[in-house]
Short mmCIF file of C-alpha atoms in Angstrom, two decimals:
data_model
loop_
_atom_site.label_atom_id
_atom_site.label_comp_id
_atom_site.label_asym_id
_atom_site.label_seq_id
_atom_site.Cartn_x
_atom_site.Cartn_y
_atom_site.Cartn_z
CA UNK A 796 -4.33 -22.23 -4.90
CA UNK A 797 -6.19 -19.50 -5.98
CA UNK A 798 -5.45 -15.50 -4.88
CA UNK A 799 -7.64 -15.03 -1.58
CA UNK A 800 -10.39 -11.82 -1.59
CA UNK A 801 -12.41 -10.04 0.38
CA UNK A 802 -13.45 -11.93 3.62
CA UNK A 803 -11.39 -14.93 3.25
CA UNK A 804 -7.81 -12.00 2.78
CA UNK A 805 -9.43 -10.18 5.61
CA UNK A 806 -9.50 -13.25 7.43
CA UNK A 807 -5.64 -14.32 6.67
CA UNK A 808 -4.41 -10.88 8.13
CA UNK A 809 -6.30 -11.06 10.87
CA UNK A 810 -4.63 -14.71 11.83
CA UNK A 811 -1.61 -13.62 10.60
CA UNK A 812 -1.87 -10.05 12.64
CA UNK A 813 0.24 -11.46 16.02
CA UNK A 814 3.48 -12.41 14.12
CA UNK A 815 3.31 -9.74 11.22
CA UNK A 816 5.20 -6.93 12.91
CA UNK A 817 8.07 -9.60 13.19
CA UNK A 818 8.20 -11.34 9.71
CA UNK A 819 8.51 -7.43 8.18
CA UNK A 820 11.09 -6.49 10.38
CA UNK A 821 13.04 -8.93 9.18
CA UNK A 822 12.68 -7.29 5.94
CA UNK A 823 16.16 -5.34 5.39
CA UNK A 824 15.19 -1.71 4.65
CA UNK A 825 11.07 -2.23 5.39
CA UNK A 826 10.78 1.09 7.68
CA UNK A 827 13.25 3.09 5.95
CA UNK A 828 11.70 2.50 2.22
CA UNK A 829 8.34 3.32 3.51
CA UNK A 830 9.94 6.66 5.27
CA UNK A 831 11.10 7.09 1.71
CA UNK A 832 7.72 6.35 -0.58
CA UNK A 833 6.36 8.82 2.02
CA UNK A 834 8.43 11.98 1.29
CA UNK A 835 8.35 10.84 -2.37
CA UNK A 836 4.37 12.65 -1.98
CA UNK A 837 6.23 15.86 -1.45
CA UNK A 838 3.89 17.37 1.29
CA UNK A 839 5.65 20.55 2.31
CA UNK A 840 6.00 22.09 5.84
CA UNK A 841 5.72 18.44 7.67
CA UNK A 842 1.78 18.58 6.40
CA UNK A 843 0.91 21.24 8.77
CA UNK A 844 -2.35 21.54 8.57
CA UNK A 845 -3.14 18.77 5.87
CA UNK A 846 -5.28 15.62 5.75
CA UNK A 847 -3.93 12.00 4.56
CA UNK A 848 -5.71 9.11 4.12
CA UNK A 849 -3.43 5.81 5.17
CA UNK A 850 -5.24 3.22 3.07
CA UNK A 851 -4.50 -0.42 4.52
CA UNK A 852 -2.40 0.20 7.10
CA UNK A 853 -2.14 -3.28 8.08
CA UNK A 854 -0.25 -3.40 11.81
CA UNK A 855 0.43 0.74 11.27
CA UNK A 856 4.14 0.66 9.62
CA UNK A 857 2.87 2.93 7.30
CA UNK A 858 1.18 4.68 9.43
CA UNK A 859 4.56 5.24 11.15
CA UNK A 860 6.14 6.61 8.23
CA UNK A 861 3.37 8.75 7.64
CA UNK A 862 3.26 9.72 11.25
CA UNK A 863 7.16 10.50 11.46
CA UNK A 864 7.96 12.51 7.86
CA UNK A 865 4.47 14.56 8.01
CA UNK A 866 4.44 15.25 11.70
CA UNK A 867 2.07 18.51 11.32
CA UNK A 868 -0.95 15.69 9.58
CA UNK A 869 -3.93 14.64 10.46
CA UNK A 870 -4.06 10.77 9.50
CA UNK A 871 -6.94 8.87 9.18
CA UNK A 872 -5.86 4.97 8.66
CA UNK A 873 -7.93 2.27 7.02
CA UNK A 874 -7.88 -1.59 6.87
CA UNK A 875 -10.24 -4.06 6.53
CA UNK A 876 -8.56 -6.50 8.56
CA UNK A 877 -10.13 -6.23 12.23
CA UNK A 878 -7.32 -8.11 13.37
CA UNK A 879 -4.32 -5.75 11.88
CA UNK A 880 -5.92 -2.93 13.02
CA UNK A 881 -6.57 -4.08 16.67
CA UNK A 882 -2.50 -4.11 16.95
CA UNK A 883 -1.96 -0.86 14.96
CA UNK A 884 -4.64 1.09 17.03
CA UNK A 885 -2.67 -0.66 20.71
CA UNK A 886 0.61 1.37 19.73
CA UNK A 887 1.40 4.39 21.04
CA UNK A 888 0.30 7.46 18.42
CA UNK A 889 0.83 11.52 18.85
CA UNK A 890 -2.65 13.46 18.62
CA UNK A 891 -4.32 13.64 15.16
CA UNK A 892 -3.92 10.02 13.92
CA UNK A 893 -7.42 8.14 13.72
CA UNK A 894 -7.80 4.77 12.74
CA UNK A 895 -10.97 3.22 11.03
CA UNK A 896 -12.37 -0.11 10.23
CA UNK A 897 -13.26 -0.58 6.63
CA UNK A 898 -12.93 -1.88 2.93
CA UNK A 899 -10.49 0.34 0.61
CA UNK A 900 -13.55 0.43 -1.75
CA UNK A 901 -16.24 1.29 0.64
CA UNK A 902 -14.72 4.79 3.38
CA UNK A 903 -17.92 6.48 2.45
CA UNK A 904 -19.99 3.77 4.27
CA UNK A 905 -17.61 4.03 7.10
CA UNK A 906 -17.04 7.41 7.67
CA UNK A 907 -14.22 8.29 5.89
CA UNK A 908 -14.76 11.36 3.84
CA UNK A 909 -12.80 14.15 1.88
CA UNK A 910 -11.19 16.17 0.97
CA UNK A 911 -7.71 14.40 1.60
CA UNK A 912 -4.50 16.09 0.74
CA UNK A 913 -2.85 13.26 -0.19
CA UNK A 914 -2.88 8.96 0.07
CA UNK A 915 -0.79 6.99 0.77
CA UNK A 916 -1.61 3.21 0.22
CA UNK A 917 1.38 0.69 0.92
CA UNK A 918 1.24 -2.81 -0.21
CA UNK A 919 -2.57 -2.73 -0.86
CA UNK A 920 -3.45 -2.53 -4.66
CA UNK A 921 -2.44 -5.84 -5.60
CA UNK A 922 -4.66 -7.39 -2.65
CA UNK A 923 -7.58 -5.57 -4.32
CA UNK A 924 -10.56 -8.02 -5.73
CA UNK A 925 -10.88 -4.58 -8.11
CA UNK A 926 -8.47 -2.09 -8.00
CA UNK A 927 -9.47 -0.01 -10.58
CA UNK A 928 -12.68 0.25 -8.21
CA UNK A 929 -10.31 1.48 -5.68
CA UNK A 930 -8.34 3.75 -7.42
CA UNK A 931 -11.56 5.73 -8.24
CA UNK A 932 -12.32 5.88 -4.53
CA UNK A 933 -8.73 7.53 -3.60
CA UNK A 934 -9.60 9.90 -6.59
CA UNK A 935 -12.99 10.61 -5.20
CA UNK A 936 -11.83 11.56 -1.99
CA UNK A 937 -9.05 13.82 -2.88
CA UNK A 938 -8.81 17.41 -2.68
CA UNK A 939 -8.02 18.59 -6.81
CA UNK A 940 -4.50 18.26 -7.31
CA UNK A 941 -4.28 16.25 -3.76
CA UNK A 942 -1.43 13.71 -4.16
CA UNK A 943 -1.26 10.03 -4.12
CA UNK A 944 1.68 7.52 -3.92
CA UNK A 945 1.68 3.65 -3.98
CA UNK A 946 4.60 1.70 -2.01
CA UNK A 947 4.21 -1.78 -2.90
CA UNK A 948 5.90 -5.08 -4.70
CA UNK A 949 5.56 -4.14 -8.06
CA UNK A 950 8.12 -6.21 -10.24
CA UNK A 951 9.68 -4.56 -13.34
CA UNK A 952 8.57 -6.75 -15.49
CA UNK A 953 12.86 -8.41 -16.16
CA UNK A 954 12.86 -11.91 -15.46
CA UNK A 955 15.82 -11.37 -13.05
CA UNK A 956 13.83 -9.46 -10.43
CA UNK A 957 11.22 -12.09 -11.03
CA UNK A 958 13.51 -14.76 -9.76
CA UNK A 959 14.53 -12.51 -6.99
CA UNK A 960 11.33 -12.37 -5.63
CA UNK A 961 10.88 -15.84 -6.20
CA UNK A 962 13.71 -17.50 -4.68
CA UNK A 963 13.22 -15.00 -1.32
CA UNK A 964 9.75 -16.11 -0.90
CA UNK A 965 10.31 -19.70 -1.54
CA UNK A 966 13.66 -19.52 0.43
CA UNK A 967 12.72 -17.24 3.76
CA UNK A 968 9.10 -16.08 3.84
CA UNK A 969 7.30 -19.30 3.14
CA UNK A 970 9.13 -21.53 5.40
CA UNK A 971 8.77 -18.90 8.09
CA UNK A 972 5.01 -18.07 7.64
CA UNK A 973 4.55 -21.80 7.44
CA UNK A 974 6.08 -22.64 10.33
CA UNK A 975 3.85 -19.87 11.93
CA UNK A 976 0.80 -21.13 10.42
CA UNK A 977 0.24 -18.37 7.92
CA UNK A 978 1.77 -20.07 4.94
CA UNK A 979 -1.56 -19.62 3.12
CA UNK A 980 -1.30 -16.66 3.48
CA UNK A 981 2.38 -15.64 2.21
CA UNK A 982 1.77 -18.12 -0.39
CA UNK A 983 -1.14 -15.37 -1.48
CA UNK A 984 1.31 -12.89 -0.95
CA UNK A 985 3.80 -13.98 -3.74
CA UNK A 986 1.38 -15.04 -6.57
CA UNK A 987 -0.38 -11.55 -5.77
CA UNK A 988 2.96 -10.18 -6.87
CA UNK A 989 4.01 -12.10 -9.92
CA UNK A 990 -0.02 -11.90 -11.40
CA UNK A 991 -0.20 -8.33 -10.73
CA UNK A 992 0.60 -5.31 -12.94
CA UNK A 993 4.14 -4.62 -13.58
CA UNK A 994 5.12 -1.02 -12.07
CA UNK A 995 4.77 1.02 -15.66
CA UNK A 996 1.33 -0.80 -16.24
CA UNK A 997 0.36 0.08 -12.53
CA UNK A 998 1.25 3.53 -13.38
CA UNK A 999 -1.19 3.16 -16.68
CA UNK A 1000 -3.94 2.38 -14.93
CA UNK A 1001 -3.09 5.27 -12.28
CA UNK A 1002 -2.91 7.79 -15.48
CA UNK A 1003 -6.50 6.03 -16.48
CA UNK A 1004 -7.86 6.68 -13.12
CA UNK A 1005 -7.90 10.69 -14.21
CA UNK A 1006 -4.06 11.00 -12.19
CA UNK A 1007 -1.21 13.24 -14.03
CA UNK A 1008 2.00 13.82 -13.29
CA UNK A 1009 2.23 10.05 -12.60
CA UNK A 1010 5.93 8.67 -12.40
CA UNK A 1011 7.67 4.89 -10.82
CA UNK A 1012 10.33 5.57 -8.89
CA UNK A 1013 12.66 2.66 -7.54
CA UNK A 1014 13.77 1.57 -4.11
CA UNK A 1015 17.08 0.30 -2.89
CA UNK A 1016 18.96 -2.08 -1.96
CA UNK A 1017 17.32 -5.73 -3.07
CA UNK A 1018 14.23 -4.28 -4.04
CA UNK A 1019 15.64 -2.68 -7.11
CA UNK A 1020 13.46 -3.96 -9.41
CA UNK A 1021 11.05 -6.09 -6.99
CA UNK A 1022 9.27 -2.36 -4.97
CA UNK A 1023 8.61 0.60 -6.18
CA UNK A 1024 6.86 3.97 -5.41
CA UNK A 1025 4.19 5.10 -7.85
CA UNK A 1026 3.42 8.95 -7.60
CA UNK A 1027 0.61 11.04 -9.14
CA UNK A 1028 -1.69 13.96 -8.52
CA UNK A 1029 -5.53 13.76 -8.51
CA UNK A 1030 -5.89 15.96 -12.68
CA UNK A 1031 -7.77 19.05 -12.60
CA UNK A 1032 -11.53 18.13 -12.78
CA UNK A 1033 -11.91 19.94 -16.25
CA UNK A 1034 -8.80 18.34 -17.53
CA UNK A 1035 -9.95 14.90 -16.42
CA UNK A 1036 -13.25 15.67 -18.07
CA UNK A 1037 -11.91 16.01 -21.33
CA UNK A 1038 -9.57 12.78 -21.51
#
């Protein structure tokens, strides 16, 4: 089966958008690792007074991690799924969270402009028809020096976590997403992982995006290995200019 894009991935989430909050929370550690990538951005004073761009914020987990570390934010959250964002926008949100309705590549078209702060994009890059494409739109639309950090399933590249990730999927997620009709879409879900980048050649393409200060940091627990954080900083415009 070949890795869904565009409309037809749109499509899967937004089937798969009434039993999604579930299937994660089954997910030992799900909340708390996001929580984590979060302060990994380093925002000081709660983001008082800062803007950051959730991009893909699916059913609005991240969007609760955002929403509970960086308190003082403005958020403005983005998915192309109509159907994931129809239950994120139905939860209950403090003042100064917005969401919108649109492709990672094209916020201009939809509204969403900079300068952000900082964004935060969980579980999204590998989903990308072109993420290169998308990278330069989080780059475009940050503040200089704004901050940017990638939670997602990003193997390490040892055969081990490979398996891992393999034997979970095969062993819990598939049968379950089956049984709930989505199996096409988990099924998506796992190659996307295993054909995508490995975390140090994610954080490559991040440093050839015009990002410094780029770094992979792990997450606990059984994701050792399997999800990781990937932090950089939007380079100075002069310094990009000369790489």
């Amino acid at each position: 089966m070949p890795l869904l894009r565009d409309a037809d991935l749109a499509a899967a989430f937004d089937h798969a958008a009434r039993s999604y909050d579930t299937l994660v929370a089954a997910n030992p550690g799900y909340h708390a690792h996001l929580r984590r990538s979060v302060r990994r951005l380093g925002l000081p004073h709660g983001g008082s007074g800062m803007r950051v761009l959730d991009l893909g914020c699916g059913t609005g987990a991240s969007t609760a991690a955002l929403a509970a570390v960086l308190p003082g934010a403005d958020i403005t959250a983005v998915d192309a799924s109509a159907g994931m964002l129809e239950r994120a926008a139905a939860k209950p949100w403090p003042d100064g969270v917005t969401f919108v309705h649109a492709p990672a590549e094209r916020l201009a078209e939809a509204g969403v402009e900079g300068p952000f702060d900082a964004v935060f994009a969980a579980y999204l890059f590998r989903n990308a028809a072109a993420p290169d494409s998308v990278l330069t739109a989080v780059h475009d639309v940050l503040a200089p020096h704004g901050r940017l950090a990638v939670h997602d399933y990003t193997l390490s590249g040892r055969a081990r976590d490979r398996t891992v990730w393999t034997v979970v999927c095969g062993g819990i997620v598939l049968p379950v997403a089956t049984a709930l009709g989505d199996g096409r879409l988990y099924r998506h879900l796992w190659r996307s992982v295993v054909e995508f980048d490995t975390a140090d050649e994610f954080a490559g393409r991040v440093r050839a995006a015009g990002f410094d200060c780029v770094r992979v940091l792990p997450l606990p627990g059984w994701q050792t290995g399997i999800t990781h954080t990937v932090v950089g900083r939007r380079a100075d415009t002069d310094t990009a200019a000369d790489r």
